[in-house]
Amino acid sequence: MTIGTVVGRIEIDYLRPIHLEDQVEAAVKCTRIGNSSFDLEQYLIGKDSGGHDHIFAKCRCVMVSVDMKTMKPVSVPEKYRLKLLENEGN
C-alpha cells in the first residue's frame, strides 16, 4: 500500500499585502496529530520595507493520510508521526 497525504481542509487569512521589498519567511507548526489526520498552522511572517514586523498571512490545514490507490483514510504512518512530534517544540 502506498500512503500519501492530502489536504482535507484549508483556511487562510490574508492579513496584509506582501510587497517586493518585504522580507518574508514561512513558519509551520503541527498543532494536533490524530489517527488518520493532523493539523498544521502556517504563517507568513517578516519585516516590511520599513523594518516593521508583521504577520502577513496565517493558514490552518487538516492533512489526511490516505491509501493512494483507494483514496480512503489510513493511520498516519509512525515515521511521519515521530517527525511531526520531533519538530513540535521548534
mmCIF file with all atom_site columns, C-alpha atoms in Angstrom:
data_model
loop_
_atom_site.group_PDB
_atom_site.id
_atom_site.type_symbol
_atom_site.label_atom_id
_atom_site.label_alt_id
_atom_site.label_comp_id
_atom_site.label_asym_id
_atom_site.label_entity_id
_atom_site.label_seq_id
_atom_site.pdbx_PDB_ins_code
_atom_site.Cartn_x
_atom_site.Cartn_y
_atom_site.Cartn_z
_atom_site.occupancy
_atom_site.B_iso_or_equiv
_atom_site.pdbx_formal_charge
_atom_site.auth_seq_id
_atom_site.auth_comp_id
_atom_site.auth_asym_id
_atom_site.auth_atom_id
_atom_site.pdbx_PDB_model_num
ATOM 1  C CA . MET A 1 1  ? 0.000  0.000  0.000  1.00 0.00 ? 1  MET A CA 1
ATOM 2  C CA . THR A 1 2  ? 1.292  3.449  -0.918 1.00 0.00 ? 2  THR A CA 1
ATOM 3  C CA . ILE A 1 3  ? 0.369  6.093  1.643  1.00 0.00 ? 3  ILE A CA 1
ATOM 4  C CA . GLY A 1 4  ? 0.084  9.744  0.711  1.00 0.00 ? 4  GLY A CA 1
ATOM 5  C CA . THR A 1 5  ? -1.040 12.915 2.410  1.00 0.00 ? 5  THR A CA 1
ATOM 6  C CA . VAL A 1 6  ? -3.826 15.108 1.045  1.00 0.00 ? 6  VAL A CA 1
ATOM 7  C CA . VAL A 1 7  ? -5.378 18.386 2.161  1.00 0.00 ? 7  VAL A CA 1
ATOM 8  C CA . GLY A 1 8  ? -8.692 17.699 3.898  1.00 0.00 ? 8  GLY A CA 1
ATOM 9  C CA . ARG A 1 9  ? -9.455 21.307 4.804  1.00 0.00 ? 9  ARG A CA 1
ATOM 10 C CA . ILE A 1 10 ? -7.685 24.627 4.462  1.00 0.00 ? 10 ILE A CA 1
ATOM 11 C CA . GLU A 1 11 ? -8.463 28.063 5.868  1.00 0.00 ? 11 GLU A CA 1
ATOM 12 C CA . ILE A 1 12 ? -6.331 31.118 5.032  1.00 0.00 ? 12 ILE A CA 1
ATOM 13 C CA . ASP A 1 13 ? -6.470 34.618 6.490  1.00 0.00 ? 13 ASP A CA 1
ATOM 14 C CA . TYR A 1 14 ? -4.695 37.207 4.351  1.00 0.00 ? 14 TYR A CA 1
ATOM 15 C CA . LEU A 1 15 ? -3.809 39.902 6.873  1.00 0.00 ? 15 LEU A CA 1
ATOM 16 C CA . ARG A 1 16 ? -1.537 42.259 4.967  1.00 0.00 ? 16 ARG A CA 1
ATOM 17 C CA . PRO A 1 17 ? -0.337 42.569 1.362  1.00 0.00 ? 17 PRO A CA 1
ATOM 18 C CA . ILE A 1 18 ? 3.224  41.491 0.612  1.00 0.00 ? 18 ILE A CA 1
ATOM 19 C CA . HIS A 1 19 ? 5.361  43.847 -1.460 1.00 0.00 ? 19 HIS A CA 1
ATOM 20 C CA . LEU A 1 20 ? 8.556  43.161 -3.382 1.00 0.00 ? 20 LEU A CA 1
ATOM 21 C CA . GLU A 1 21 ? 10.776 44.860 -0.769 1.00 0.00 ? 21 GLU A CA 1
ATOM 22 C CA . ASP A 1 22 ? 9.290  42.934 2.186  1.00 0.00 ? 22 ASP A CA 1
ATOM 23 C CA . GLN A 1 23 ? 11.381 40.182 3.799  1.00 0.00 ? 23 GLN A CA 1
ATOM 24 C CA . VAL A 1 24 ? 9.062  37.227 4.305  1.00 0.00 ? 24 VAL A CA 1
ATOM 25 C CA . GLU A 1 25 ? 9.588  33.773 5.818  1.00 0.00 ? 25 GLU A CA 1
ATOM 26 C CA . ALA A 1 26 ? 7.245  30.824 6.270  1.00 0.00 ? 26 ALA A CA 1
ATOM 27 C CA . ALA A 1 27 ? 6.759  29.078 9.617  1.00 0.00 ? 27 ALA A CA 1
ATOM 28 C CA . VAL A 1 28 ? 4.902  25.778 10.099 1.00 0.00 ? 28 VAL A CA 1
ATOM 29 C CA . LYS A 1 29 ? 3.734  24.153 13.334 1.00 0.00 ? 29 LYS A CA 1
ATOM 30 C CA . CYS A 1 30 ? 1.875  20.887 13.894 1.00 0.00 ? 30 CYS A CA 1
ATOM 31 C CA . THR A 1 31 ? -0.888 21.514 16.439 1.00 0.00 ? 31 THR A CA 1
ATOM 32 C CA . ARG A 1 32 ? -2.632 18.114 16.526 1.00 0.00 ? 32 ARG A CA 1
ATOM 33 C CA . ILE A 1 33 ? -1.994 14.533 15.454 1.00 0.00 ? 33 ILE A CA 1
ATOM 34 C CA . GLY A 1 34 ? -4.998 12.239 15.250 1.00 0.00 ? 34 GLY A CA 1
ATOM 35 C CA . ASN A 1 35 ? -5.387 8.683  13.973 1.00 0.00 ? 35 ASN A CA 1
ATOM 36 C CA . SER A 1 36 ? -5.588 9.478  10.243 1.00 0.00 ? 36 SER A CA 1
ATOM 37 C CA . SER A 1 37 ? -5.091 13.247 10.169 1.00 0.00 ? 37 SER A CA 1
ATOM 38 C CA . PHE A 1 38 ? -3.009 16.060 11.592 1.00 0.00 ? 38 PHE A CA 1
ATOM 39 C CA . ASP A 1 39 ? -3.405 19.835 11.779 1.00 0.00 ? 39 ASP A CA 1
ATOM 40 C CA . LEU A 1 40 ? -0.837 22.376 10.636 1.00 0.00 ? 40 LEU A CA 1
ATOM 41 C CA . GLU A 1 41 ? -0.665 26.095 11.347 1.00 0.00 ? 41 GLU A CA 1
ATOM 42 C CA . GLN A 1 42 ? 1.339  28.051 8.797  1.00 0.00 ? 42 GLN A CA 1
ATOM 43 C CA . TYR A 1 43 ? 2.379  31.688 8.930  1.00 0.00 ? 43 TYR A CA 1
ATOM 44 C CA . LEU A 1 44 ? 3.968  34.152 6.527  1.00 0.00 ? 44 LEU A CA 1
ATOM 45 C CA . ILE A 1 45 ? 5.939  36.459 8.808  1.00 0.00 ? 45 ILE A CA 1
ATOM 46 C CA . GLY A 1 46 ? 8.629  39.060 8.375  1.00 0.00 ? 46 GLY A CA 1
ATOM 47 C CA . LYS A 1 47 ? 9.514  42.710 8.015  1.00 0.00 ? 47 LYS A CA 1
ATOM 48 C CA . ASP A 1 48 ? 8.068  45.313 5.690  1.00 0.00 ? 48 ASP A CA 1
ATOM 49 C CA . SER A 1 49 ? 10.322 47.697 3.749  1.00 0.00 ? 49 SER A CA 1
ATOM 50 C CA . GLY A 1 50 ? 10.394 49.990 6.802  1.00 0.00 ? 50 GLY A CA 1
ATOM 51 C CA . GLY A 1 51 ? 11.717 47.215 9.061  1.00 0.00 ? 51 GLY A CA 1
ATOM 52 C CA . HIS A 1 52 ? 8.451  46.670 10.974 1.00 0.00 ? 52 HIS A CA 1
ATOM 53 C CA . ASP A 1 53 ? 7.489  43.101 11.977 1.00 0.00 ? 53 ASP A CA 1
ATOM 54 C CA . HIS A 1 54 ? 4.236  41.684 10.621 1.00 0.00 ? 54 HIS A CA 1
ATOM 55 C CA . ILE A 1 55 ? 2.224  38.519 10.202 1.00 0.00 ? 55 ILE A CA 1
ATOM 56 C CA . PHE A 1 56 ? 1.230  38.721 6.534  1.00 0.00 ? 56 PHE A CA 1
ATOM 57 C CA . ALA A 1 57 ? -0.961 35.604 6.421  1.00 0.00 ? 57 ALA A CA 1
ATOM 58 C CA . LYS A 1 58 ? -1.940 32.641 8.546  1.00 0.00 ? 58 LYS A CA 1
ATOM 59 C CA . CYS A 1 59 ? -3.275 29.281 7.460  1.00 0.00 ? 59 CYS A CA 1
ATOM 60 C CA . ARG A 1 60 ? -4.818 26.318 9.194  1.00 0.00 ? 60 ARG A CA 1
ATOM 61 C CA . CYS A 1 61 ? -4.847 22.953 7.379  1.00 0.00 ? 61 CYS A CA 1
ATOM 62 C CA . VAL A 1 62 ? -6.126 19.500 8.138  1.00 0.00 ? 62 VAL A CA 1
ATOM 63 C CA . MET A 1 63 ? -3.903 16.968 6.387  1.00 0.00 ? 63 MET A CA 1
ATOM 64 C CA . VAL A 1 64 ? -5.212 13.414 5.904  1.00 0.00 ? 64 VAL A CA 1
ATOM 65 C CA . SER A 1 65 ? -3.194 10.239 5.360  1.00 0.00 ? 65 SER A CA 1
ATOM 66 C CA . VAL A 1 66 ? -4.750 8.126  2.603  1.00 0.00 ? 66 VAL A CA 1
ATOM 67 C CA . ASP A 1 67 ? -4.169 4.912  0.693  1.00 0.00 ? 67 ASP A CA 1
ATOM 68 C CA . MET A 1 68 ? -3.236 6.364  -2.710 1.00 0.00 ? 68 MET A CA 1
ATOM 69 C CA . LYS A 1 69 ? -4.972 3.532  -4.578 1.00 0.00 ? 69 LYS A CA 1
ATOM 70 C CA . THR A 1 70 ? -8.343 3.731  -2.813 1.00 0.00 ? 70 THR A CA 1
ATOM 71 C CA . MET A 1 71 ? -8.079 7.329  -1.507 1.00 0.00 ? 71 MET A CA 1
ATOM 72 C CA . LYS A 1 72 ? -9.505 6.077  1.806  1.00 0.00 ? 72 LYS A CA 1
ATOM 73 C CA . PRO A 1 73 ? -8.125 7.435  5.107  1.00 0.00 ? 73 PRO A CA 1
ATOM 74 C CA . VAL A 1 74 ? -5.465 5.341  6.841  1.00 0.00 ? 74 VAL A CA 1
ATOM 75 C CA . SER A 1 75 ? -3.478 5.808  10.035 1.00 0.00 ? 75 SER A CA 1
ATOM 76 C CA . VAL A 1 76 ? -0.758 8.454  9.972  1.00 0.00 ? 76 VAL A CA 1
ATOM 77 C CA . PRO A 1 77 ? 2.449  6.437  9.405  1.00 0.00 ? 77 PRO A CA 1
ATOM 78 C CA . GLU A 1 78 ? 4.587  6.137  12.532 1.00 0.00 ? 78 GLU A CA 1
ATOM 79 C CA . LYS A 1 79 ? 7.621  7.707  10.821 1.00 0.00 ? 79 LYS A CA 1
ATOM 80 C CA . TYR A 1 80 ? 5.511  10.800 9.959  1.00 0.00 ? 80 TYR A CA 1
ATOM 81 C CA . ARG A 1 81 ? 4.078  10.918 13.475 1.00 0.00 ? 81 ARG A CA 1
ATOM 82 C CA . LEU A 1 82 ? 7.572  10.804 15.011 1.00 0.00 ? 82 LEU A CA 1
ATOM 83 C CA . LYS A 1 83 ? 8.858  13.533 12.679 1.00 0.00 ? 83 LYS A CA 1
ATOM 84 C CA . LEU A 1 84 ? 5.896  15.806 13.490 1.00 0.00 ? 84 LEU A CA 1
ATOM 85 C CA . LEU A 1 85 ? 6.401  15.261 17.232 1.00 0.00 ? 85 LEU A CA 1
ATOM 86 C CA . GLU A 1 86 ? 10.166 15.830 16.900 1.00 0.00 ? 86 GLU A CA 1
ATOM 87 C CA . ASN A 1 87 ? 9.571  19.293 15.460 1.00 0.00 ? 87 ASN A CA 1
ATOM 88 C CA . GLU A 1 88 ? 6.741  20.185 17.865 1.00 0.00 ? 88 GLU A CA 1
ATOM 89 C CA . GLY A 1 89 ? 8.865  22.455 20.057 1.00 0.00 ? 89 GLY A CA 1
ATOM 90 C CA . ASN A 1 90 ? 10.542 24.317 17.166 1.00 0.00 ? 90 ASN A CA 1
#
